[in-house]
């Protein structure tokens, strides 16, 4: 679902926090 | 599972996508949907995070969104 995609994107961006 | 392995989340695959055009995290996640790779959501997020850190792609803001891309 799109909400799961949103959650995964948020989690990935959190993982990449320093990097981004 | 029957649907696993159709798409593989590898460094080479990520490199190929990012060499073609700038992509957001959401664009990349769409290319490696869990139903296609057979990976869990957590495994997908962790693998993409590690691969992006290793590939260290260029970053560019397009329409206020961070995009990653690799130069040839």
mmCIF file with all atom_site columns, C-alpha atoms in Angstrom:
data_model
loop_
_atom_site.group_PDB
_atom_site.id
_atom_site.type_symbol
_atom_site.label_atom_id
_atom_site.label_alt_id
_atom_site.label_comp_id
_atom_site.label_asym_id
_atom_site.label_entity_id
_atom_site.label_seq_id
_atom_site.pdbx_PDB_ins_code
_atom_site.Cartn_x
_atom_site.Cartn_y
_atom_site.Cartn_z
_atom_site.occupancy
_atom_site.B_iso_or_equiv
_atom_site.pdbx_formal_charge
_atom_site.auth_seq_id
_atom_site.auth_comp_id
_atom_site.auth_asym_id
_atom_site.auth_atom_id
_atom_site.pdbx_PDB_model_num
ATOM 1  C CA . UNK A 1 1  ? 0.000  0.000   0.000   1.00 0.00 ? 1  UNK A CA 1
ATOM 2  C CA . UNK A 1 2  ? 1.138  3.588   -0.388  1.00 0.00 ? 2  UNK A CA 1
ATOM 3  C CA . UNK A 1 3  ? 1.161  4.120   3.370   1.00 0.00 ? 3  UNK A CA 1
ATOM 4  C CA . UNK A 1 4  ? 3.576  1.214   3.772   1.00 0.00 ? 4  UNK A CA 1
ATOM 5  C CA . UNK A 1 5  ? 5.727  2.781   1.059   1.00 0.00 ? 5  UNK A CA 1
ATOM 6  C CA . UNK A 1 6  ? 5.621  6.078   2.950   1.00 0.00 ? 6  UNK A CA 1
ATOM 7  C CA . UNK A 1 7  ? 6.673  4.352   6.172   1.00 0.00 ? 7  UNK A CA 1
ATOM 8  C CA . UNK A 1 8  ? 9.548  2.594   4.437   1.00 0.00 ? 8  UNK A CA 1
ATOM 9  C CA . UNK A 1 9  ? 10.705 5.826   2.805   1.00 0.00 ? 9  UNK A CA 1
ATOM 10 C CA . UNK A 1 10 ? 10.600 7.570   6.184   1.00 0.00 ? 10 UNK A CA 1
ATOM 11 C CA . UNK A 1 11 ? 12.572 4.724   7.788   1.00 0.00 ? 11 UNK A CA 1
ATOM 12 C CA . UNK A 1 12 ? 15.151 4.781   5.001   1.00 0.00 ? 12 UNK A CA 1
ATOM 13 C CA . UNK A 1 13 ? 15.534 8.549   5.234   1.00 0.00 ? 13 UNK A CA 1
ATOM 14 C CA . UNK A 1 14 ? 15.971 8.233   9.002   1.00 0.00 ? 14 UNK A CA 1
ATOM 15 C CA . UNK A 1 15 ? 18.736 5.651   8.403   1.00 0.00 ? 15 UNK A CA 1
ATOM 16 C CA . UNK A 1 16 ? 20.358 8.064   5.974   1.00 0.00 ? 16 UNK A CA 1
ATOM 17 C CA . UNK A 1 17 ? 19.876 11.059  8.220   1.00 0.00 ? 17 UNK A CA 1
ATOM 18 C CA . UNK A 1 18 ? 23.528 12.042  8.502   1.00 0.00 ? 18 UNK A CA 1
ATOM 19 C CA . UNK A 1 19 ? 24.156 11.124  4.928   1.00 0.00 ? 19 UNK A CA 1
ATOM 20 C CA . UNK A 1 20 ? 21.373 13.219  3.389   1.00 0.00 ? 20 UNK A CA 1
ATOM 21 C CA . UNK B 2 1  ? 8.019  -18.160 -1.389  1.00 0.00 ? 1  UNK B CA 1
ATOM 22 C CA . UNK B 2 2  ? 6.726  -18.259 -4.966  1.00 0.00 ? 2  UNK B CA 1
ATOM 23 C CA . UNK B 2 3  ? 7.245  -14.558 -5.645  1.00 0.00 ? 3  UNK B CA 1
ATOM 24 C CA . UNK B 2 4  ? 10.686 -14.130 -4.151  1.00 0.00 ? 4  UNK B CA 1
ATOM 25 C CA . UNK B 2 5  ? 13.730 -13.607 -6.285  1.00 0.00 ? 5  UNK B CA 1
ATOM 26 C CA . UNK B 2 6  ? 12.003 -11.930 -9.192  1.00 0.00 ? 6  UNK B CA 1
ATOM 27 C CA . UNK B 2 7  ? 14.017 -8.794  -8.461  1.00 0.00 ? 7  UNK B CA 1
ATOM 28 C CA . UNK B 2 8  ? 17.288 -8.724  -6.533  1.00 0.00 ? 8  UNK B CA 1
ATOM 29 C CA . UNK B 2 9  ? 18.314 -5.851  -4.307  1.00 0.00 ? 9  UNK B CA 1
ATOM 30 C CA . UNK B 2 10 ? 22.019 -5.699  -5.083  1.00 0.00 ? 10 UNK B CA 1
ATOM 31 C CA . UNK B 2 11 ? 24.655 -2.992  -5.280  1.00 0.00 ? 11 UNK B CA 1
ATOM 32 C CA . UNK B 2 12 ? 24.829 -3.525  -9.027  1.00 0.00 ? 12 UNK B CA 1
ATOM 33 C CA . UNK B 2 13 ? 21.063 -3.036  -9.420  1.00 0.00 ? 13 UNK B CA 1
ATOM 34 C CA . UNK B 2 14 ? 21.061 0.163   -7.336  1.00 0.00 ? 14 UNK B CA 1
ATOM 35 C CA . UNK B 2 15 ? 24.094 1.437   -9.229  1.00 0.00 ? 15 UNK B CA 1
ATOM 36 C CA . UNK B 2 16 ? 22.357 0.787   -12.547 1.00 0.00 ? 16 UNK B CA 1
ATOM 37 C CA . UNK B 2 17 ? 19.213 2.688   -11.568 1.00 0.00 ? 17 UNK B CA 1
ATOM 38 C CA . UNK B 2 18 ? 21.114 5.667   -10.165 1.00 0.00 ? 18 UNK B CA 1
ATOM 39 C CA . UNK B 2 19 ? 23.292 5.868   -13.271 1.00 0.00 ? 19 UNK B CA 1
ATOM 40 C CA . UNK B 2 20 ? 20.201 6.294   -15.424 1.00 0.00 ? 20 UNK B CA 1
ATOM 41 C CA . UNK B 2 21 ? 18.490 9.139   -13.617 1.00 0.00 ? 21 UNK B CA 1
ATOM 42 C CA . UNK B 2 22 ? 18.213 10.874  -10.255 1.00 0.00 ? 22 UNK B CA 1
ATOM 43 C CA . UNK B 2 23 ? 15.912 9.027   -7.858  1.00 0.00 ? 23 UNK B CA 1
ATOM 44 C CA . UNK B 2 24 ? 14.395 9.702   -4.449  1.00 0.00 ? 24 UNK B CA 1
ATOM 45 C CA . UNK B 2 25 ? 14.340 7.112   -1.686  1.00 0.00 ? 25 UNK B CA 1
ATOM 46 C CA . UNK B 2 26 ? 10.728 6.445   -2.613  1.00 0.00 ? 26 UNK B CA 1
ATOM 47 C CA . UNK B 2 27 ? 11.640 5.896   -6.283  1.00 0.00 ? 27 UNK B CA 1
ATOM 48 C CA . UNK B 2 28 ? 14.247 3.341   -5.233  1.00 0.00 ? 28 UNK B CA 1
ATOM 49 C CA . UNK B 2 29 ? 11.860 1.572   -2.871  1.00 0.00 ? 29 UNK B CA 1
ATOM 50 C CA . UNK B 2 30 ? 9.401  1.268   -5.747  1.00 0.00 ? 30 UNK B CA 1
ATOM 51 C CA . UNK B 2 31 ? 12.056 -0.546  -7.795  1.00 0.00 ? 31 UNK B CA 1
ATOM 52 C CA . UNK B 2 32 ? 12.647 -3.034  -4.982  1.00 0.00 ? 32 UNK B CA 1
ATOM 53 C CA . UNK B 2 33 ? 9.143  -3.738  -3.736  1.00 0.00 ? 33 UNK B CA 1
ATOM 54 C CA . UNK B 2 34 ? 9.053  -6.448  -1.079  1.00 0.00 ? 34 UNK B CA 1
ATOM 55 C CA . UNK B 2 35 ? 6.591  -8.526  -3.090  1.00 0.00 ? 35 UNK B CA 1
ATOM 56 C CA . UNK B 2 36 ? 9.155  -8.655  -5.911  1.00 0.00 ? 36 UNK B CA 1
ATOM 57 C CA . UNK B 2 37 ? 12.303 -9.246  -3.877  1.00 0.00 ? 37 UNK B CA 1
ATOM 58 C CA . UNK B 2 38 ? 10.837 -11.481 -1.187  1.00 0.00 ? 38 UNK B CA 1
ATOM 59 C CA . UNK B 2 39 ? 12.611 -9.363  1.451   1.00 0.00 ? 39 UNK B CA 1
ATOM 60 C CA . UNK B 2 40 ? 10.917 -7.910  4.526   1.00 0.00 ? 40 UNK B CA 1
ATOM 61 C CA . UNK B 2 41 ? 10.353 -4.165  4.819   1.00 0.00 ? 41 UNK B CA 1
ATOM 62 C CA . UNK B 2 42 ? 13.088 -3.908  7.454   1.00 0.00 ? 42 UNK B CA 1
ATOM 63 C CA . UNK B 2 43 ? 15.574 -5.878  5.377   1.00 0.00 ? 43 UNK B CA 1
ATOM 64 C CA . UNK B 2 44 ? 14.820 -3.700  2.351   1.00 0.00 ? 44 UNK B CA 1
ATOM 65 C CA . UNK B 2 45 ? 15.318 -0.458  4.284   1.00 0.00 ? 45 UNK B CA 1
ATOM 66 C CA . UNK B 2 46 ? 18.542 -1.723  5.886   1.00 0.00 ? 46 UNK B CA 1
ATOM 67 C CA . UNK B 2 47 ? 19.982 -3.011  2.619   1.00 0.00 ? 47 UNK B CA 1
ATOM 68 C CA . UNK B 2 48 ? 19.195 0.191   0.721   1.00 0.00 ? 48 UNK B CA 1
ATOM 69 C CA . UNK B 2 49 ? 20.651 2.324   3.507   1.00 0.00 ? 49 UNK B CA 1
ATOM 70 C CA . UNK B 2 50 ? 23.907 0.329   3.509   1.00 0.00 ? 50 UNK B CA 1
ATOM 71 C CA . UNK B 2 51 ? 24.168 0.325   -0.283  1.00 0.00 ? 51 UNK B CA 1
ATOM 72 C CA . UNK B 2 52 ? 23.523 4.058   -0.583  1.00 0.00 ? 52 UNK B CA 1
ATOM 73 C CA . UNK B 2 53 ? 26.136 4.804   2.071   1.00 0.00 ? 53 UNK B CA 1
ATOM 74 C CA . UNK B 2 54 ? 28.643 2.629   0.247   1.00 0.00 ? 54 UNK B CA 1
ATOM 75 C CA . UNK B 2 55 ? 27.870 3.991   -3.234  1.00 0.00 ? 55 UNK B CA 1
ATOM 76 C CA . UNK B 2 56 ? 27.962 7.551   -1.883  1.00 0.00 ? 56 UNK B CA 1
ATOM 77 C CA . UNK B 2 57 ? 25.923 8.957   -4.805  1.00 0.00 ? 57 UNK B CA 1
ATOM 78 C CA . UNK B 2 58 ? 25.696 12.619  -5.777  1.00 0.00 ? 58 UNK B CA 1
ATOM 79 C CA . UNK B 2 59 ? 22.737 14.463  -4.272  1.00 0.00 ? 59 UNK B CA 1
ATOM 80 C CA . UNK B 2 60 ? 20.537 16.974  -6.024  1.00 0.00 ? 60 UNK B CA 1
ATOM 81 C CA . UNK B 2 61 ? 17.386 18.793  -4.973  1.00 0.00 ? 61 UNK B CA 1
ATOM 82 C CA . UNK B 2 62 ? 14.725 18.513  -7.663  1.00 0.00 ? 62 UNK B CA 1
ATOM 83 C CA . UNK B 2 63 ? 11.316 20.020  -6.900  1.00 0.00 ? 63 UNK B CA 1
ATOM 84 C CA . UNK B 2 64 ? 12.419 20.315  -3.271  1.00 0.00 ? 64 UNK B CA 1
ATOM 85 C CA . UNK B 2 65 ? 13.079 16.582  -3.016  1.00 0.00 ? 65 UNK B CA 1
ATOM 86 C CA . UNK B 2 66 ? 16.477 15.013  -2.455  1.00 0.00 ? 66 UNK B CA 1
ATOM 87 C CA . UNK B 2 67 ? 17.480 12.855  -5.407  1.00 0.00 ? 67 UNK B CA 1
ATOM 88 C CA . UNK B 2 68 ? 20.488 10.561  -5.660  1.00 0.00 ? 68 UNK B CA 1
ATOM 89 C CA . UNK B 2 69 ? 22.400 9.865   -8.845  1.00 0.00 ? 69 UNK B CA 1
ATOM 90 C CA . UNK B 2 70 ? 25.704 8.418   -10.000 1.00 0.00 ? 70 UNK B CA 1
ATOM 91 C CA . UNK B 2 71 ? 27.941 9.882   -12.662 1.00 0.00 ? 71 UNK B CA 1
ATOM 92 C CA . UNK B 2 72 ? 29.215 7.502   -15.314 1.00 0.00 ? 72 UNK B CA 1
#
